[in-house]
PDB file of C-alpha atoms in Angstrom:
ATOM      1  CA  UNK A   1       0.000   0.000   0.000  1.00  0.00           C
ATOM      2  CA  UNK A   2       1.245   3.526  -0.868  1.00  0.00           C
ATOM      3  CA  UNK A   3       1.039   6.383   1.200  1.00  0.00           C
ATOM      4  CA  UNK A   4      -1.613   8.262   2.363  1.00  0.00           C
ATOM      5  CA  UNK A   5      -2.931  10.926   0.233  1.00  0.00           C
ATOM      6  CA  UNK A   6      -2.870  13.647   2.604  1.00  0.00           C
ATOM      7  CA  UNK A   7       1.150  13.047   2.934  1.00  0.00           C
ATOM      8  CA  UNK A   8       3.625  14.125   0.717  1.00  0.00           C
ATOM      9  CA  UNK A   9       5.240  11.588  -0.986  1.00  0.00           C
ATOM     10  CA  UNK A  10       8.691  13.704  -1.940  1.00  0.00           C
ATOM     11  CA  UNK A  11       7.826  12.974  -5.470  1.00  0.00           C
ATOM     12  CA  UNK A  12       6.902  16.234  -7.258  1.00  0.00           C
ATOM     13  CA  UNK A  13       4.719  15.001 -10.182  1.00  0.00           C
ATOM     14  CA  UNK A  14       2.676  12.850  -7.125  1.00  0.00           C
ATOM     15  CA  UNK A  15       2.398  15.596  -4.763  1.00  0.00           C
ATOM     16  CA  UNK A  16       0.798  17.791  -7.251  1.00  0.00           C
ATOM     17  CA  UNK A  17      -1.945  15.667  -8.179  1.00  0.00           C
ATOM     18  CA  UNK A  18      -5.613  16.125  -6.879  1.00  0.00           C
ATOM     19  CA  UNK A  19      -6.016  13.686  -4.127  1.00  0.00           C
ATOM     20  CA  UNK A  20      -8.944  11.852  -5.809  1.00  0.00           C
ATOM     21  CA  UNK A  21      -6.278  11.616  -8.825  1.00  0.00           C
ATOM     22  CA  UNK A  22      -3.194  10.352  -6.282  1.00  0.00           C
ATOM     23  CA  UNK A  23      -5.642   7.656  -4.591  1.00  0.00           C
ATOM     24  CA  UNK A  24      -5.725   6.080  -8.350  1.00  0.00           C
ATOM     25  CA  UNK A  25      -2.212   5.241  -8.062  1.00  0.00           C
ATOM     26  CA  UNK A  26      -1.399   5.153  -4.316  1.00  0.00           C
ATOM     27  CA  UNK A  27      -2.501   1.344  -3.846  1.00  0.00           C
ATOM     28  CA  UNK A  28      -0.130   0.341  -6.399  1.00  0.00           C
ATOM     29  CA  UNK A  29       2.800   2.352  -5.171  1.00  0.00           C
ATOM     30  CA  UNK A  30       5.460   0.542  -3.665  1.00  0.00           C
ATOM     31  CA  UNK A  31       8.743   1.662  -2.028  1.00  0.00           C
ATOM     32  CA  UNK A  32      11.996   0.865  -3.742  1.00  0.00           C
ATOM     33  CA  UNK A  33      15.165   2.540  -1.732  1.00  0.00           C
ATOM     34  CA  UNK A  34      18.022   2.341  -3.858  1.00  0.00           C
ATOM     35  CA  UNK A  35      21.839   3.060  -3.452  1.00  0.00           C
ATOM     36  CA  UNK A  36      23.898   5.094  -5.363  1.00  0.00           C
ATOM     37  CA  UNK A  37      25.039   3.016  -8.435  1.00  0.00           C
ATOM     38  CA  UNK A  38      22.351   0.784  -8.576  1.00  0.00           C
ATOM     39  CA  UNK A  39      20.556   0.147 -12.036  1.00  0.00           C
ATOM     40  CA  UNK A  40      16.531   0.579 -12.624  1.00  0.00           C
ATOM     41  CA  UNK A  41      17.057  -1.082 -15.763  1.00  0.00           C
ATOM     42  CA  UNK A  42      19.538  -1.530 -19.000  1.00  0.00           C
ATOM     43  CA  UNK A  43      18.907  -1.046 -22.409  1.00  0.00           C
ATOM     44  CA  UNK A  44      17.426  -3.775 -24.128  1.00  0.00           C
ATOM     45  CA  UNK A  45      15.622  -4.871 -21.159  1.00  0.00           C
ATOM     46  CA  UNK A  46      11.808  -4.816 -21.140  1.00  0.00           C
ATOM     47  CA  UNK A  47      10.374  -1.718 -19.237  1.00  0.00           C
ATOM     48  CA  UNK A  48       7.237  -2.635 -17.247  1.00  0.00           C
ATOM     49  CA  UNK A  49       7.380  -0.503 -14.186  1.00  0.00           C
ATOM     50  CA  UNK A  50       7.515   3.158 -13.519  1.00  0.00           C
ATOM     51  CA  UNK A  51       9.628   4.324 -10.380  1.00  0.00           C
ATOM     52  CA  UNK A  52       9.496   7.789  -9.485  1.00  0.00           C
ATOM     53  CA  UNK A  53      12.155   9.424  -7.676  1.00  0.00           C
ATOM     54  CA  UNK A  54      11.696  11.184  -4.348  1.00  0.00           C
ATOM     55  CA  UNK A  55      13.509  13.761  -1.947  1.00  0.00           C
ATOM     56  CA  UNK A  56      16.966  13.578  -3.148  1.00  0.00           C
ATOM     57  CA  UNK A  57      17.246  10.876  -5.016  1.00  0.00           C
ATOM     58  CA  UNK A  58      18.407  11.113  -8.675  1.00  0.00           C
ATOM     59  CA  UNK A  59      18.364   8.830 -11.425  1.00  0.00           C
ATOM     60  CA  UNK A  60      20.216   9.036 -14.790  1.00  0.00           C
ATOM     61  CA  UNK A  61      19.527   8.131 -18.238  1.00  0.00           C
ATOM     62  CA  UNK A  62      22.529   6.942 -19.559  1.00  0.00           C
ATOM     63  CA  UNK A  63      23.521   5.841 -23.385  1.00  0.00           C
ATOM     64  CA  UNK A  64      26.699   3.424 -23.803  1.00  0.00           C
ATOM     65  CA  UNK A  65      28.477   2.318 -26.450  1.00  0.00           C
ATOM     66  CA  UNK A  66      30.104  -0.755 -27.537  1.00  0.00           C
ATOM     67  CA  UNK A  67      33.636   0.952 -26.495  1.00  0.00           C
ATOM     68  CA  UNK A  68      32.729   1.401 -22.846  1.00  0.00           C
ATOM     69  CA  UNK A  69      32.369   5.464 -23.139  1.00  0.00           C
ATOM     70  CA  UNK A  70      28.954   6.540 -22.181  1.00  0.00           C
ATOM     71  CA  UNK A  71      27.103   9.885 -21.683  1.00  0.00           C
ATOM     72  CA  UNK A  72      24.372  11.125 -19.988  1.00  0.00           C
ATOM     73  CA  UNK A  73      21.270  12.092 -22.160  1.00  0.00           C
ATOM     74  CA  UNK A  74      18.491  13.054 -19.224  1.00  0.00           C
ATOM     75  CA  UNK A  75      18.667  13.521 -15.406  1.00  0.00           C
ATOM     76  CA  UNK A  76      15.767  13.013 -13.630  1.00  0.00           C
ATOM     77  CA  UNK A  77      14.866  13.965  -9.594  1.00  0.00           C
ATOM     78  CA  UNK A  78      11.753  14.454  -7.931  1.00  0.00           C
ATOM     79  CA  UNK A  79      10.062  15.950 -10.353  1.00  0.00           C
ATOM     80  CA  UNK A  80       9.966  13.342 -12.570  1.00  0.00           C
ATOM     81  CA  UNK A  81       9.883   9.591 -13.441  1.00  0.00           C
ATOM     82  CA  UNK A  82      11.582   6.821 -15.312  1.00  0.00           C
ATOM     83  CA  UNK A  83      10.437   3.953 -16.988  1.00  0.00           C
ATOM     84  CA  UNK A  84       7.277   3.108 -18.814  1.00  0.00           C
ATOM     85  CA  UNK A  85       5.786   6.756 -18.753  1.00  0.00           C
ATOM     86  CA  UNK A  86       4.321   6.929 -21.836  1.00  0.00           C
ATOM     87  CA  UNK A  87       3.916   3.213 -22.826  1.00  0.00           C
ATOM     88  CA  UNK A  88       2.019   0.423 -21.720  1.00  0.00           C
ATOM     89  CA  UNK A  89       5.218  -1.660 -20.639  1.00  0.00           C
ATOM     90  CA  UNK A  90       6.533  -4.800 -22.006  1.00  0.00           C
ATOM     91  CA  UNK A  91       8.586  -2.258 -24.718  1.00  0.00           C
ATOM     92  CA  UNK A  92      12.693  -2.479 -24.603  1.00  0.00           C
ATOM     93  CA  UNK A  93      14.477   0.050 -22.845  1.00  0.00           C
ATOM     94  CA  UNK A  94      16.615   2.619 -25.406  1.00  0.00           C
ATOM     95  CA  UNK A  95      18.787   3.785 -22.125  1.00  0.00           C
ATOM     96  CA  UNK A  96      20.264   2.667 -19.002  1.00  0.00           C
ATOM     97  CA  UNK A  97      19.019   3.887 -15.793  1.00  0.00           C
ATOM     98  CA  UNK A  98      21.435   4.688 -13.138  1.00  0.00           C
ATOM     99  CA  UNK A  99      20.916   5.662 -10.154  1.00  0.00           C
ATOM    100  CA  UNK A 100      23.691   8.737  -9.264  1.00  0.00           C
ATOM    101  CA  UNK A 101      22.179   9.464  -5.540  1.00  0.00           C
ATOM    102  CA  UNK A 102      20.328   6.874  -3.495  1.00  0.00           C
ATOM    103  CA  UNK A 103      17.561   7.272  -1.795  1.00  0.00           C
ATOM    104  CA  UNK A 104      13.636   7.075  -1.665  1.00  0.00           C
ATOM    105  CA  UNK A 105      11.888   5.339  -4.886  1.00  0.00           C
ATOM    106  CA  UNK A 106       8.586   4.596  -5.410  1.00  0.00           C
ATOM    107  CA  UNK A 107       7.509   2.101  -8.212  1.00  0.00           C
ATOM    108  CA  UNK A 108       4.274   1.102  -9.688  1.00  0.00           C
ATOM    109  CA  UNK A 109       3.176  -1.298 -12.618  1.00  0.00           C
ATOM    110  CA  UNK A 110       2.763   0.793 -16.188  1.00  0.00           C
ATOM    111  CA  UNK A 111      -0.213  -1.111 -17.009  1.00  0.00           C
ATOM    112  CA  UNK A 112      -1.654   0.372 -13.763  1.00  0.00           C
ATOM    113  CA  UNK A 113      -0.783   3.640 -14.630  1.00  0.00           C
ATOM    114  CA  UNK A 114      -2.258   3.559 -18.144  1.00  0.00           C
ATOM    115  CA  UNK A 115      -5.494   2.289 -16.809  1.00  0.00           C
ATOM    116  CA  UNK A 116      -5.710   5.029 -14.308  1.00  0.00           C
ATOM    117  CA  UNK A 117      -4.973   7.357 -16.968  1.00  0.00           C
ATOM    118  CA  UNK A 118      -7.712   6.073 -18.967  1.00  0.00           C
ATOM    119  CA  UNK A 119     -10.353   6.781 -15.691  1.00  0.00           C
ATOM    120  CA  UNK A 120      -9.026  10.307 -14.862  1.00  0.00           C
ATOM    121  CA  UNK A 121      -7.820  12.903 -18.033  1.00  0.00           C
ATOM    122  CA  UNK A 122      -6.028  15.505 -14.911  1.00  0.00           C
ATOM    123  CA  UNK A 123      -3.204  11.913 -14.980  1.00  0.00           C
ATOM    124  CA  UNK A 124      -3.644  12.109 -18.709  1.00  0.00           C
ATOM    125  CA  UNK A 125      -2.742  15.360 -18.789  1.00  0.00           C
ATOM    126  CA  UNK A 126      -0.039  15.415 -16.424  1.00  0.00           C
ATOM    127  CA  UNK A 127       1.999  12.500 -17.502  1.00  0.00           C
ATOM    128  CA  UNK A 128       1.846  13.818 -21.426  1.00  0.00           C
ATOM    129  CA  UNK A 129       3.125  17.196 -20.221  1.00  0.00           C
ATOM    130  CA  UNK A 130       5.857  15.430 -18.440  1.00  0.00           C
ATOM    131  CA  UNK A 131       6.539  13.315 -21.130  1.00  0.00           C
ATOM    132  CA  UNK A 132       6.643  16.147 -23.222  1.00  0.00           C
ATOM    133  CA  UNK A 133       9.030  17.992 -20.679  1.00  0.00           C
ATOM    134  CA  UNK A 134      11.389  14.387 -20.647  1.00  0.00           C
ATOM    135  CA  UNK A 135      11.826  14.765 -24.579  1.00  0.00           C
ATOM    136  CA  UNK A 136      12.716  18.037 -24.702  1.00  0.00           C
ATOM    137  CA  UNK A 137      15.324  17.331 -22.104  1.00  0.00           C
ATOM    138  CA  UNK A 138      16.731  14.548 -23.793  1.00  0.00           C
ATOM    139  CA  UNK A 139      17.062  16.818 -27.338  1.00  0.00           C
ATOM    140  CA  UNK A 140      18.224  19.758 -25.851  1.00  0.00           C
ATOM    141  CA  UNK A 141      21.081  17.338 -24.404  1.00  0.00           C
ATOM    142  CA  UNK A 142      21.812  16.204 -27.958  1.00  0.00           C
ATOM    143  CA  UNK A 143      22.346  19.242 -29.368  1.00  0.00           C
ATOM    144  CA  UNK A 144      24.642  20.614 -25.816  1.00  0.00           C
ATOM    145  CA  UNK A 145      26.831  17.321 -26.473  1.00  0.00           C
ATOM    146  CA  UNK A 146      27.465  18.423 -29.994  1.00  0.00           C
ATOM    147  CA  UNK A 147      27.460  21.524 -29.995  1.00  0.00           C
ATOM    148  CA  UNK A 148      29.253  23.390 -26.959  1.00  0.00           C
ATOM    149  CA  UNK A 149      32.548  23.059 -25.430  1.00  0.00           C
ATOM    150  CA  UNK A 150      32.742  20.809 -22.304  1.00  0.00           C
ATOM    151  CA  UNK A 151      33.189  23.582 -19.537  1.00  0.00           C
ATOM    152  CA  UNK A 152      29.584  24.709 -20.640  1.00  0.00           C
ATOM    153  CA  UNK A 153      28.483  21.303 -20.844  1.00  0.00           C
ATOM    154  CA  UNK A 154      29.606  20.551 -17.292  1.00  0.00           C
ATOM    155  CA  UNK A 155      27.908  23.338 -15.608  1.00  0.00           C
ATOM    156  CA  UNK A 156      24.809  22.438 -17.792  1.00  0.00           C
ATOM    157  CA  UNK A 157      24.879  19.088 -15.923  1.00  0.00           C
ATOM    158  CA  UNK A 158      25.820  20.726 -12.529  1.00  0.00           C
ATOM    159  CA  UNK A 159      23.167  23.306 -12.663  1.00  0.00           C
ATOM    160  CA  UNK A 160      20.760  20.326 -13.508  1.00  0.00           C
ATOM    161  CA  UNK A 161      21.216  18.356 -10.911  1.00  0.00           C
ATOM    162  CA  UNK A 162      20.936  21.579  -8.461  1.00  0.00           C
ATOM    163  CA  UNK A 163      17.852  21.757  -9.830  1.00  0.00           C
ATOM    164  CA  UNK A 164      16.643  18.750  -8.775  1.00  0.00           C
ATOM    165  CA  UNK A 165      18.590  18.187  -5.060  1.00  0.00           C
ATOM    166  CA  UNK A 166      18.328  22.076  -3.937  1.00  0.00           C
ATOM    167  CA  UNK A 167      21.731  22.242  -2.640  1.00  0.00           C
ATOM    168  CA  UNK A 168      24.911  24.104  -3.113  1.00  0.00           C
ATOM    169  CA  UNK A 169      26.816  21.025  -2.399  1.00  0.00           C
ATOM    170  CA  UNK A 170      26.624  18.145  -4.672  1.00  0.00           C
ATOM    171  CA  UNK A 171      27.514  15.199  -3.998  1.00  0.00           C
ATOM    172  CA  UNK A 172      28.864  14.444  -7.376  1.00  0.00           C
ATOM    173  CA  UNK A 173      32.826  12.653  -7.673  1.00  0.00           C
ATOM    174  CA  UNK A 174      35.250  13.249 -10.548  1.00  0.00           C
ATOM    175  CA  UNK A 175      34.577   9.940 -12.038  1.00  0.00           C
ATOM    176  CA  UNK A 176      30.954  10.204 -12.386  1.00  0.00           C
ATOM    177  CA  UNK A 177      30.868  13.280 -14.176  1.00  0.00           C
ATOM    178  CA  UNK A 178      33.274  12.226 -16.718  1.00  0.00           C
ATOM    179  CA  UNK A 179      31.127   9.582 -17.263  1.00  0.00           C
ATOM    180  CA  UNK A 180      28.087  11.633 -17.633  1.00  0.00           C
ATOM    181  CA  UNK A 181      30.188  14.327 -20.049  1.00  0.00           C
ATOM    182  CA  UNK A 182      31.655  11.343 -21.638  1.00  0.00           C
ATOM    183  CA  UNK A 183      35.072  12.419 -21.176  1.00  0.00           C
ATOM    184  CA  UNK A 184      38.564  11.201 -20.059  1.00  0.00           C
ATOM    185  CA  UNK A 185      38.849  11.541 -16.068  1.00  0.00           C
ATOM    186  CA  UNK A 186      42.085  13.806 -16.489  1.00  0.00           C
ATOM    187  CA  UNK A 187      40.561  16.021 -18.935  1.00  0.00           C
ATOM    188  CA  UNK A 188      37.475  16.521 -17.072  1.00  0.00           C
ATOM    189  CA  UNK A 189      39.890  17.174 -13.945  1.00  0.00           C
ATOM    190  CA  UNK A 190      41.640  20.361 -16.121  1.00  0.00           C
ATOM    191  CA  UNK A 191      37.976  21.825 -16.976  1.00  0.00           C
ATOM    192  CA  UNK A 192      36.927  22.102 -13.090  1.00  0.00           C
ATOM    193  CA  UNK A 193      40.469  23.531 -11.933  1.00  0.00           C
ATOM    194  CA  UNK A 194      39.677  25.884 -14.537  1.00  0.00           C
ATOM    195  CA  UNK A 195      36.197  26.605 -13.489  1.00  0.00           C
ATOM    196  CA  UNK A 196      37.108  26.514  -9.797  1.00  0.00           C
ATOM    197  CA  UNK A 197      40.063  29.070 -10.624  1.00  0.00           C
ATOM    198  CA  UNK A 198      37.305  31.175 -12.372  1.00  0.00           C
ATOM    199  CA  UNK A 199      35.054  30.865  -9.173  1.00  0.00           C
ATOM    200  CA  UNK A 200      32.153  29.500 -10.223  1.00  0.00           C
ATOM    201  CA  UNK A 201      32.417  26.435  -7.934  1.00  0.00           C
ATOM    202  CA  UNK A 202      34.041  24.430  -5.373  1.00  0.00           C
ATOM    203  CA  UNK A 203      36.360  21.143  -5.594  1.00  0.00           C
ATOM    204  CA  UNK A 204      36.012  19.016  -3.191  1.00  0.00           C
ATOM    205  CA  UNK A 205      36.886  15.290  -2.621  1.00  0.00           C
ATOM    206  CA  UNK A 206      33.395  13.865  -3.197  1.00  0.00           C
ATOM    207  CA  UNK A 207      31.718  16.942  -4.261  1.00  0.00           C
ATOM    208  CA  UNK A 208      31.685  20.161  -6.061  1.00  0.00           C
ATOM    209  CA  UNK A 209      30.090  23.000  -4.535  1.00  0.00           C
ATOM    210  CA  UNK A 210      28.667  25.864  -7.227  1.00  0.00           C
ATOM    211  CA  UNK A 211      30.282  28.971  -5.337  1.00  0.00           C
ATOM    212  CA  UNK A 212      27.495  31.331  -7.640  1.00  0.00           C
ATOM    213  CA  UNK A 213      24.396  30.037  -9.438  1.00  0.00           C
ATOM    214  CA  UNK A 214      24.131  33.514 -10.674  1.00  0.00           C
ATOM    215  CA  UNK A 215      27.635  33.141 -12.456  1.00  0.00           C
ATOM    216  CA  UNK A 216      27.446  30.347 -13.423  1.00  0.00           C
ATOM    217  CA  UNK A 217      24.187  29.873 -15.023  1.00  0.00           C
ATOM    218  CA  UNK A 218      25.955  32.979 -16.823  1.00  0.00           C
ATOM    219  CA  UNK A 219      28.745  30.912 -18.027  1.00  0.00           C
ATOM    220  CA  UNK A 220      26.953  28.303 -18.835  1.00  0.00           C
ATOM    221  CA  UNK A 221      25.539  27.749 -22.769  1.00  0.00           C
ATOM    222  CA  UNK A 222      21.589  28.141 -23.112  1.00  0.00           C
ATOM    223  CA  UNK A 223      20.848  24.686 -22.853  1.00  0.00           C
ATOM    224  CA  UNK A 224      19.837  24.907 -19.200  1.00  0.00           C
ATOM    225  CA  UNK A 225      17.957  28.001 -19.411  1.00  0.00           C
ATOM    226  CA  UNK A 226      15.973  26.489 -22.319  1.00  0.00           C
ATOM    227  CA  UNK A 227      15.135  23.078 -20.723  1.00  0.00           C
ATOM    228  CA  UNK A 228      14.065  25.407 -17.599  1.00  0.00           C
ATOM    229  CA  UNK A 229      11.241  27.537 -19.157  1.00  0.00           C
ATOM    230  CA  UNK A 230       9.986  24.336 -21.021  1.00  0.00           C
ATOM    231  CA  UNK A 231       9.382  22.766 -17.827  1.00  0.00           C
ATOM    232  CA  UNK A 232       7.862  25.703 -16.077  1.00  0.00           C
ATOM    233  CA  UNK A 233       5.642  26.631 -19.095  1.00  0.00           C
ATOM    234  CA  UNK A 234       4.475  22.966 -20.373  1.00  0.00           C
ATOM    235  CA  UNK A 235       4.514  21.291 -16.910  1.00  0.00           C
ATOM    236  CA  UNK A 236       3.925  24.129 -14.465  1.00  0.00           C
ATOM    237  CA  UNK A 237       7.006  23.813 -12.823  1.00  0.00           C
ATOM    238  CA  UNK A 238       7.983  26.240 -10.065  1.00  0.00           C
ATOM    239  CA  UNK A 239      11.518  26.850  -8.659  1.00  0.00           C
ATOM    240  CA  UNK A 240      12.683  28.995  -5.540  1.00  0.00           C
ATOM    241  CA  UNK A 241      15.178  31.947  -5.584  1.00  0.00           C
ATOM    242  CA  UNK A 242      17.972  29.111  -5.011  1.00  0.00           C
ATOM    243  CA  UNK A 243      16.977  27.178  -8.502  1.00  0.00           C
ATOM    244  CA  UNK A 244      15.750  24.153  -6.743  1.00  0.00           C
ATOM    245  CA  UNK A 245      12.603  22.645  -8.123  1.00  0.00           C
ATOM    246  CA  UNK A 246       9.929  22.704  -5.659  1.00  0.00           C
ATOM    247  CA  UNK A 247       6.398  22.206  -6.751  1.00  0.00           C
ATOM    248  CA  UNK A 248       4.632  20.640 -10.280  1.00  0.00           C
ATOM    249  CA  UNK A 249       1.533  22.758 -11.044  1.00  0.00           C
ATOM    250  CA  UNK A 250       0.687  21.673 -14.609  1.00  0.00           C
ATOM    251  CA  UNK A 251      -2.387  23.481 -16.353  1.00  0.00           C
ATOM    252  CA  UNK A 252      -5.460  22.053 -16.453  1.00  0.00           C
ATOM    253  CA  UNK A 253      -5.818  20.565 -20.347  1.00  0.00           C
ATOM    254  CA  UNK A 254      -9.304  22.094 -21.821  1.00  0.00           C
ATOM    255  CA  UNK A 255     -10.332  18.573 -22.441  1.00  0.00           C
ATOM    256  CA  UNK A 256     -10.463  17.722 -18.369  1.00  0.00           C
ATOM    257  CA  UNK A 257     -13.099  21.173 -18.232  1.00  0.00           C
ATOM    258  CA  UNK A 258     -14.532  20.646 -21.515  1.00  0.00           C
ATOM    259  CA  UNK A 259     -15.500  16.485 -20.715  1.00  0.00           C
ATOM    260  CA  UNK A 260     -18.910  17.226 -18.719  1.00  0.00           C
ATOM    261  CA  UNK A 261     -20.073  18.921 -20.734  1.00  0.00           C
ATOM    262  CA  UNK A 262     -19.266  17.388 -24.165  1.00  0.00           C
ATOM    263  CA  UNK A 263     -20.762  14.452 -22.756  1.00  0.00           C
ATOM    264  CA  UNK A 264     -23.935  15.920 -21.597  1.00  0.00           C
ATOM    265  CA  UNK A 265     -24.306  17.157 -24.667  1.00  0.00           C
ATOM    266  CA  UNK A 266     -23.944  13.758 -26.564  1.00  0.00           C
ATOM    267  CA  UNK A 267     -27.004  12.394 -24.495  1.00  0.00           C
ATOM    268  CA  UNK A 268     -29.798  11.763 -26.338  1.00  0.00           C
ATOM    269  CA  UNK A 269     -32.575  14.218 -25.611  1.00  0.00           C
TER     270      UNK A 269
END
């Protein structure tokens, strides 16, 4: 059994949902506390759940190749999910998902999603907005990887993951963010003493502090920016002074006020 509807759940795109809306999925939400590291699933695989990250926990869609170099393609936190979001299941995955900092999951069956989706169109609504939101994420960090140099790429990924965590401090080690850039270690090493030495952030051993979102959103390409307002316009999401994402408040689709009465009208007279 999930948790109650009057409780937040830490998951952004749960919280905001009406509580006759939330009940639809709470009975088939189940907790899934993962550590750092740990995989949700692996390309190829067959996708039939949905797990939806809470608090601080962060997962990461990842793309490898046959070489063993990889690179990140969306990063996904509390506002957000992974998995079958937009299909009924059973489909292969086109990613890996990693998790990059453990904590709370919750995971329910797709199937059960798409049938709640069918009963209420405010989940209908929601989910294609966020699916919307995941793609446009996912282009945008197409386009960064071949497109702009790797210092703006890295705060790009930094300021993400602020985003999504709310903290200065990120708990974030050398190695992983090469891997996410898809760069050697020792290069990616040179690009933070550079950054550091510009002071836009912090090296630390385990973490990189950013020293001035201000600045470095500055120095960082568009890329952020533009995934930003996409997610505040199509899904409603709202950030505080700091950057951190704190609520989803999608607008209401015209179908979900429009159904009454489109089907009063179809009864016969």
């Amino acid at each position: 059994m999930g948790p109650a509807s009057d409780r937040p759940t830490g998951n952004l795109l749960l919280d905001g949902l009406r509580p006759e809306d939330r009940a639809l999925l709470e009975p088939f939400l189940d907790p899934l506390p993962r550590e750092r590291g740990e995989s949700l699933f692996e390309a190829g695989s067959d996708v039939t759940s949905i797990a939806f990250p809470c608090r601080q926990a962060v997962v990461t869609l990842i793309v490898a190749m046959r070489d063993g170099r990889s690179a990140e393609v969306a990063t996904v936190g509390r506002e957000g999910a992974v998995g079958g979001v937009v299909s009924s299941g059973f489909l292969p995955a086109s990613t890996n998902a990693v998790v990059q900092i453990g904590g709370p999951i919750l995971r329910m069956d797709a199937l059960r999603l798409q049938e709640a989706k069918r009963v209420s169109p405010a989940l209908r609504n929601l989910f294609t907005r966020y699916a919307d939101c995941l793609l446009a994420q996912v282009l945008q960090s197409v386009a960064c990887n071949a497109l702009h140099p790797i210092e703006s790429r890295c705060l790009r990924w930094l300021l993400t993951l602020q985003d999504r965590i709310g903290t200065d401090v990120l708990p974030v080690t050398h190695e992983l963010l090469a891997t996410m850039l898809g760069v050697q270690r020792t290069y990616l090493t040179r690009i933070l003493r550079a950054l550091q030495q510009q002071g836009l952030i912090e090296v630390g051993r385990g973490r990189i502090t950013i020293r001035n979102r201000v600045l470095a959103e500055t120095a960082a390409c568009e890329c952020h920016g533009v995934v930003r307002r996409h997610y505040e316009t199509v899904l409603g999401a709202v950030y505080d002074p700091g950057g951190g994402l704190v609520a989803v408040e999608p607008p209401p689709d015209r179908r979900e006020t429009d159904a009454p009465r489109e089907l009063a009208t179809s009864e016969p007279a």
